[in-house]
Amino acid sequence: MNPATVIIILVVAVVVFFAVRSSARHLKGEGGCCGGGGEVIREEKKVLDGPVIGKKIVHIEGMHCENCKNSVERHVNKIDGASCEVDLKKNLAVVSYDRPIDDTRLRRTIELLDFTVTGIEEG
C-alpha cells in the first residue's frame, strides 16, 4: 500500500473517531453544544417576589446539554412571576409562579428558542 494512502486513511480514522465521540457526548447531554463552546455558565435560581401559588410542568423536546437547559431557564425566568428549573434528563421544566402565567406565553417563550413544547400540565 502506498505511504500516502496510509496517511490519508489514518487522518480519516482520527477525524471519524473524534466526530463519533463528540456526537455520543452530545446525545448524552454532556459537553457544549448549541454554540456554548464547552463552557457552561450557571444561572442563579430566581426568587419570586410573592409566595408560590402553583407550578406547571412543561414537557420539552430538543434539549441536549447544560447550555440548552440554561437557555430555557434564563428565558422563562424573564417572565414576571415565573421561576423555572429544567430537568435535562426528564426533558421537562418545572415553572413555579406567584401570579397566573398563561400557558401560551410559556409555550411561545420556549419554542422561540427552537425547542418543542409537547405538553403543559399543572404540577
Coordinates of N, CA and C in Angstrom, one line a residue:
M1 N 0.8 -1.2 0.0 CA 0.0 0.0 0.0 C 0.9 1.2 0.0
N2 N 0.5 2.2 -0.7 CA 1.2 3.5 -0.9 C 1.3 4.2 0.5
P3 N 2.4 4.8 0.9 CA 2.5 5.5 2.1 C 1.5 6.7 2.2
A4 N 1.3 7.4 1.1 CA 0.3 8.5 1.1 C -1.1 8.0 1.4
T5 N -1.5 6.8 0.9 CA -2.8 6.2 1.2 C -2.9 5.9 2.6
V6 N -1.9 5.4 3.2 CA -1.9 5.0 4.7 C -2.1 6.3 5.5
I7 N -1.4 7.3 5.2 CA -1.5 8.6 5.9 C -3.0 9.1 5.8
I8 N -3.5 9.1 4.6 CA -4.9 9.6 4.4 C -5.9 8.7 5.2
I9 N -5.7 7.4 5.2 CA -6.6 6.5 6.0 C -6.5 6.8 7.5
L10 N -5.3 7.1 8.0 CA -5.1 7.4 9.4 C -5.8 8.7 9.8
V11 N -5.6 9.7 8.9 CA -6.2 11.0 9.2 C -7.7 10.9 9.2
V12 N -8.3 10.2 8.2 CA -9.8 10.0 8.2 C -10.2 9.2 9.4
A13 N -9.5 8.2 9.8 CA -9.9 7.4 11.0 C -9.9 8.3 12.3
V14 N -8.9 9.2 12.4 CA -8.8 10.1 13.6 C -10.0 11.0 13.6
V15 N -10.3 11.6 12.4 CA -11.5 12.5 12.3 C -12.8 11.8 12.7
V16 N -13.0 10.6 12.1 CA -14.2 9.9 12.4 C -14.3 9.5 13.9
F17 N -13.2 9.2 14.5 CA -13.1 8.8 16.0 C -13.6 10.0 16.8
F18 N -13.1 11.2 16.5 CA -13.4 12.4 17.3 C -14.9 12.8 17.0
A19 N -15.3 12.7 15.8 CA -16.7 13.0 15.5 C -17.7 12.1 16.2
V20 N -17.4 10.8 16.2 CA -18.3 9.9 16.9 C -18.3 10.1 18.4
R21 N -17.1 10.4 19.0 CA -17.0 10.7 20.4 C -17.8 11.9 20.8
S22 N -17.7 13.0 20.0 CA -18.4 14.2 20.2 C -19.9 14.0 20.1
S23 N -20.3 13.3 19.1 CA -21.7 13.0 18.9 C -22.3 12.2 20.1
A24 N -21.6 11.3 20.6 CA -22.0 10.5 21.7 C -22.2 11.3 23.0
R25 N -21.2 12.2 23.2 CA -21.3 13.1 24.4 C -22.5 14.1 24.2
H26 N -22.7 14.6 23.0 CA -23.8 15.5 22.7 C -25.1 14.8 23.0
L27 N -25.3 13.6 22.6 CA -26.6 12.9 22.8 C -26.8 12.5 24.2
K28 N -25.8 12.4 25.0 CA -25.9 12.1 26.4 C -26.1 13.3 27.3
G29 N -26.0 14.5 26.6 CA -26.2 15.8 27.3 C -25.0 16.3 28.0
E30 N -23.8 15.8 27.6 CA -22.6 16.3 28.1 C -21.9 17.2 27.1
G31 N -21.0 18.0 27.7 CA -20.2 18.9 26.8 C -21.0 20.0 26.3
G32 N -20.4 20.9 25.5 CA -21.1 22.0 25.0 C -21.7 21.8 23.6
C33 N -22.8 22.3 23.4 CA -23.4 22.3 22.1 C -24.2 23.6 22.0
C34 N -24.9 23.7 20.9 CA -25.8 24.9 20.7 C -25.0 26.2 20.9
G35 N -23.8 26.2 20.4 CA -23.0 27.4 20.4 C -22.4 27.7 21.8
G36 N -22.4 26.8 22.7 CA -21.9 27.0 24.0 C -20.4 26.9 24.1
G37 N -19.7 26.3 23.2 CA -18.3 26.3 23.2 C -17.7 25.5 24.3
G38 N -18.5 24.7 25.0 CA -18.0 23.8 26.0 C -18.0 24.4 27.4
E39 N -18.1 25.7 27.5 CA -18.1 26.4 28.8 C -19.5 26.7 29.2
V40 N -20.0 26.2 30.3 CA -21.3 26.4 30.8 C -21.4 27.4 31.9
I41 N -22.2 28.4 31.8 CA -22.4 29.4 32.8 C -23.7 29.1 33.5
R42 N -23.5 28.9 34.8 CA -24.7 28.5 35.6 C -25.6 29.7 35.9
E43 N -26.9 29.5 35.8 CA -27.8 30.6 36.1 C -28.1 30.5 37.6
E44 N -28.3 31.7 38.2 CA -28.7 31.8 39.6 C -30.2 31.5 39.7
K45 N -30.6 30.8 40.7 CA -32.0 30.5 40.8 C -32.8 31.7 41.1
K46 N -33.9 31.9 40.4 CA -34.7 33.1 40.6 C -35.6 33.0 41.8
V47 N -35.7 34.0 42.6 CA -36.5 34.0 43.8 C -37.7 34.9 43.4
L48 N -38.9 34.3 43.6 CA -40.1 35.1 43.3 C -40.4 36.1 44.4
D49 N -41.1 37.2 44.0 CA -41.5 38.3 44.9 C -42.5 37.8 45.9
G50 N -43.5 37.0 45.5 CA -44.5 36.6 46.4 C -44.5 35.1 46.7
P51 N -45.4 34.6 47.4 CA -45.5 33.2 47.7 C -45.9 32.4 46.4
V52 N -45.4 31.2 46.3 CA -45.7 30.4 45.1 C -47.2 29.9 45.2
I53 N -48.0 30.2 44.2 CA -49.4 29.9 44.2 C -49.6 28.6 43.3
G54 N -48.6 28.2 42.5 CA -48.8 27.0 41.7 C -47.5 26.7 41.0
K55 N -47.6 25.5 40.3 CA -46.5 25.0 39.5 C -47.0 24.5 38.2
K56 N -46.3 24.6 37.1 CA -46.6 24.0 35.8 C -45.4 23.1 35.4
I57 N -45.7 22.0 34.9 CA -44.7 21.1 34.3 C -44.8 21.2 32.8
V58 N -43.7 21.6 32.2 CA -43.6 21.8 30.8 C -42.7 20.7 30.2
H59 N -43.3 19.9 29.3 CA -42.6 18.9 28.6 C -41.9 19.4 27.4
I60 N -40.6 19.2 27.2 CA -39.9 19.9 26.2 C -39.0 18.9 25.4
E61 N -39.0 18.9 24.1 CA -38.2 18.1 23.3 C -37.1 19.0 22.6
G62 N -35.9 18.5 22.4 CA -34.9 19.2 21.7 C -33.7 19.7 22.6
M63 N -33.8 19.6 23.9 CA -32.7 20.0 24.8 C -31.7 18.9 24.8
H64 N -30.4 19.3 24.7 CA -29.4 18.3 24.7 C -28.3 18.5 25.7
C65 N -28.1 19.7 26.2 CA -27.0 19.9 27.1 C -27.3 21.0 28.1
E66 N -26.3 21.3 29.0 CA -26.5 22.3 30.0 C -26.8 23.7 29.4
N67 N -26.2 24.0 28.2 CA -26.5 25.3 27.6 C -28.0 25.4 27.2
C68 N -28.5 24.3 26.7 CA -30.0 24.2 26.4 C -30.8 24.5 27.6
K69 N -30.4 23.8 28.7 CA -31.1 23.9 30.0 C -31.1 25.4 30.5
N70 N -29.9 25.9 30.5 CA -29.7 27.3 30.9 C -30.5 28.3 30.1
S71 N -30.5 28.1 28.8 CA -31.2 29.0 27.9 C -32.7 29.0 28.2
V72 N -33.3 27.8 28.4 CA -34.7 27.7 28.8 C -35.0 28.4 30.1
E73 N -34.1 28.1 31.1 CA -34.3 28.7 32.4 C -34.2 30.2 32.4
R74 N -33.2 30.7 31.7 CA -33.0 32.2 31.6 C -34.2 32.9 30.9
H75 N -34.7 32.3 29.9 CA -35.8 33.0 29.1 C -37.1 32.9 29.9
V76 N -37.4 31.7 30.5 CA -38.7 31.6 31.3 C -38.6 32.5 32.5
N77 N -37.4 32.6 33.1 CA -37.2 33.5 34.3 C -37.4 34.9 34.0
K78 N -37.4 35.3 32.7 CA -37.6 36.7 32.4 C -39.1 37.1 32.5
I79 N -40.0 36.1 32.5 CA -41.4 36.3 32.7 C -41.7 36.7 34.1
D80 N -42.3 37.9 34.3 CA -42.7 38.3 35.6 C -43.5 37.3 36.4
G81 N -43.1 36.9 37.6 CA -43.8 36.0 38.4 C -43.5 34.5 38.1
A82 N -42.5 34.2 37.3 CA -42.2 32.8 37.0 C -40.8 32.5 37.4
S83 N -40.6 31.3 37.9 CA -39.2 30.8 38.2 C -39.1 29.4 37.7
C84 N -38.1 29.1 36.9 CA -38.0 27.9 36.1 C -36.8 27.1 36.6
E85 N -37.0 25.8 36.7 CA -35.9 24.8 36.9 C -36.1 23.7 35.9
V86 N -35.1 23.4 35.0 CA -35.2 22.4 34.0 C -34.5 21.1 34.5
D87 N -35.2 20.0 34.2 CA -34.6 18.7 34.4 C -34.2 18.1 33.1
L88 N -33.0 18.2 32.7 CA -32.5 17.8 31.4 C -32.7 16.4 31.1
K89 N -32.5 15.5 32.1 CA -32.7 14.1 31.9 C -34.1 13.7 31.6
K90 N -35.1 14.4 32.3 CA -36.5 14.1 32.1 C -37.2 14.9 31.0
N91 N -36.4 15.9 30.4 CA -36.9 16.7 29.3 C -38.1 17.5 29.8
L92 N -38.0 18.1 30.9 CA -39.1 19.0 31.4 C -38.6 20.1 32.2
A93 N -39.5 21.1 32.3 CA -39.2 22.3 33.1 C -40.3 22.4 34.2
V94 N -39.9 22.7 35.4 CA -40.9 23.0 36.4 C -40.9 24.5 36.6
V95 N -42.1 25.1 36.4 CA -42.2 26.5 36.5 C -43.1 26.8 37.7
S96 N -42.5 27.5 38.7 CA -43.2 27.9 39.9 C -43.7 29.4 39.6
Y97 N -44.9 29.7 40.1 CA -45.3 31.1 39.8 C -46.0 31.7 41.0
D98 N -45.9 33.0 41.1 CA -46.6 33.7 42.2 C -47.8 34.6 41.7
R99 N -48.1 34.4 40.5 CA -49.3 35.1 39.8 C -49.6 34.2 38.6
P100 N -50.8 34.3 38.1 CA -51.2 33.5 37.0 C -50.2 33.7 35.8
I101 N -49.8 32.6 35.2 CA -49.0 32.6 34.0 C -49.7 31.8 32.9
D102 N -49.8 32.5 31.7 CA -50.6 31.9 30.6 C -49.7 30.8 29.9
D103 N -50.3 29.6 29.7 CA -49.7 28.5 29.0 C -49.1 28.9 27.6
T104 N -49.9 29.8 26.9 CA -49.5 30.2 25.6 C -48.2 31.0 25.7
R105 N -48.0 31.8 26.7 CA -46.8 32.6 26.8 C -45.6 31.7 27.2
L106 N -45.8 30.7 28.0 CA -44.8 29.8 28.3 C -44.3 29.0 27.1
R107 N -45.3 28.5 26.4 CA -45.0 27.7 25.1 C -44.3 28.6 24.1
R108 N -44.7 29.8 23.9 CA -44.1 30.7 22.9 C -42.7 31.1 23.4
T109 N -42.5 31.3 24.6 CA -41.1 31.7 25.1 C -40.1 30.5 24.9
I110 N -40.5 29.3 25.1 CA -39.7 28.1 24.9 C -39.5 27.8 23.5
E111 N -40.6 27.9 22.7 CA -40.5 27.5 21.3 C -39.7 28.5 20.4
L112 N -39.6 29.8 20.9 CA -38.8 30.8 20.2 C -37.3 30.4 20.3
L113 N -37.0 29.5 21.2 CA -35.6 29.0 21.4 C -35.3 27.8 20.5
D114 N -36.3 27.4 19.7 CA -36.2 26.3 18.8 C -36.4 24.9 19.5
F115 N -37.0 24.9 20.6 CA -37.4 23.7 21.3 C -38.9 23.4 21.0
T116 N -39.3 22.2 21.3 CA -40.7 21.9 21.1 C -41.4 21.5 22.4
V117 N -42.4 22.3 22.7 CA -43.2 22.0 23.9 C -44.3 21.0 23.6
T118 N -44.2 19.8 24.2 CA -45.1 18.7 23.9 C -46.3 18.7 24.9
G119 N -46.3 19.4 25.9 CA -47.4 19.5 26.9 C -47.1 20.3 28.1
I120 N -48.1 20.9 28.6 CA -48.0 21.7 29.9 C -49.2 21.2 30.8
E121 N -48.8 20.9 32.0 CA -49.8 20.4 33.0 C -49.5 21.1 34.3
E122 N -50.6 21.2 35.1 CA -50.4 21.7 36.5 C -49.6 20.8 37.3
G123 N -48.7 21.3 38.1 CA -47.9 20.5 39.0 C -48.4 20.5 40.3

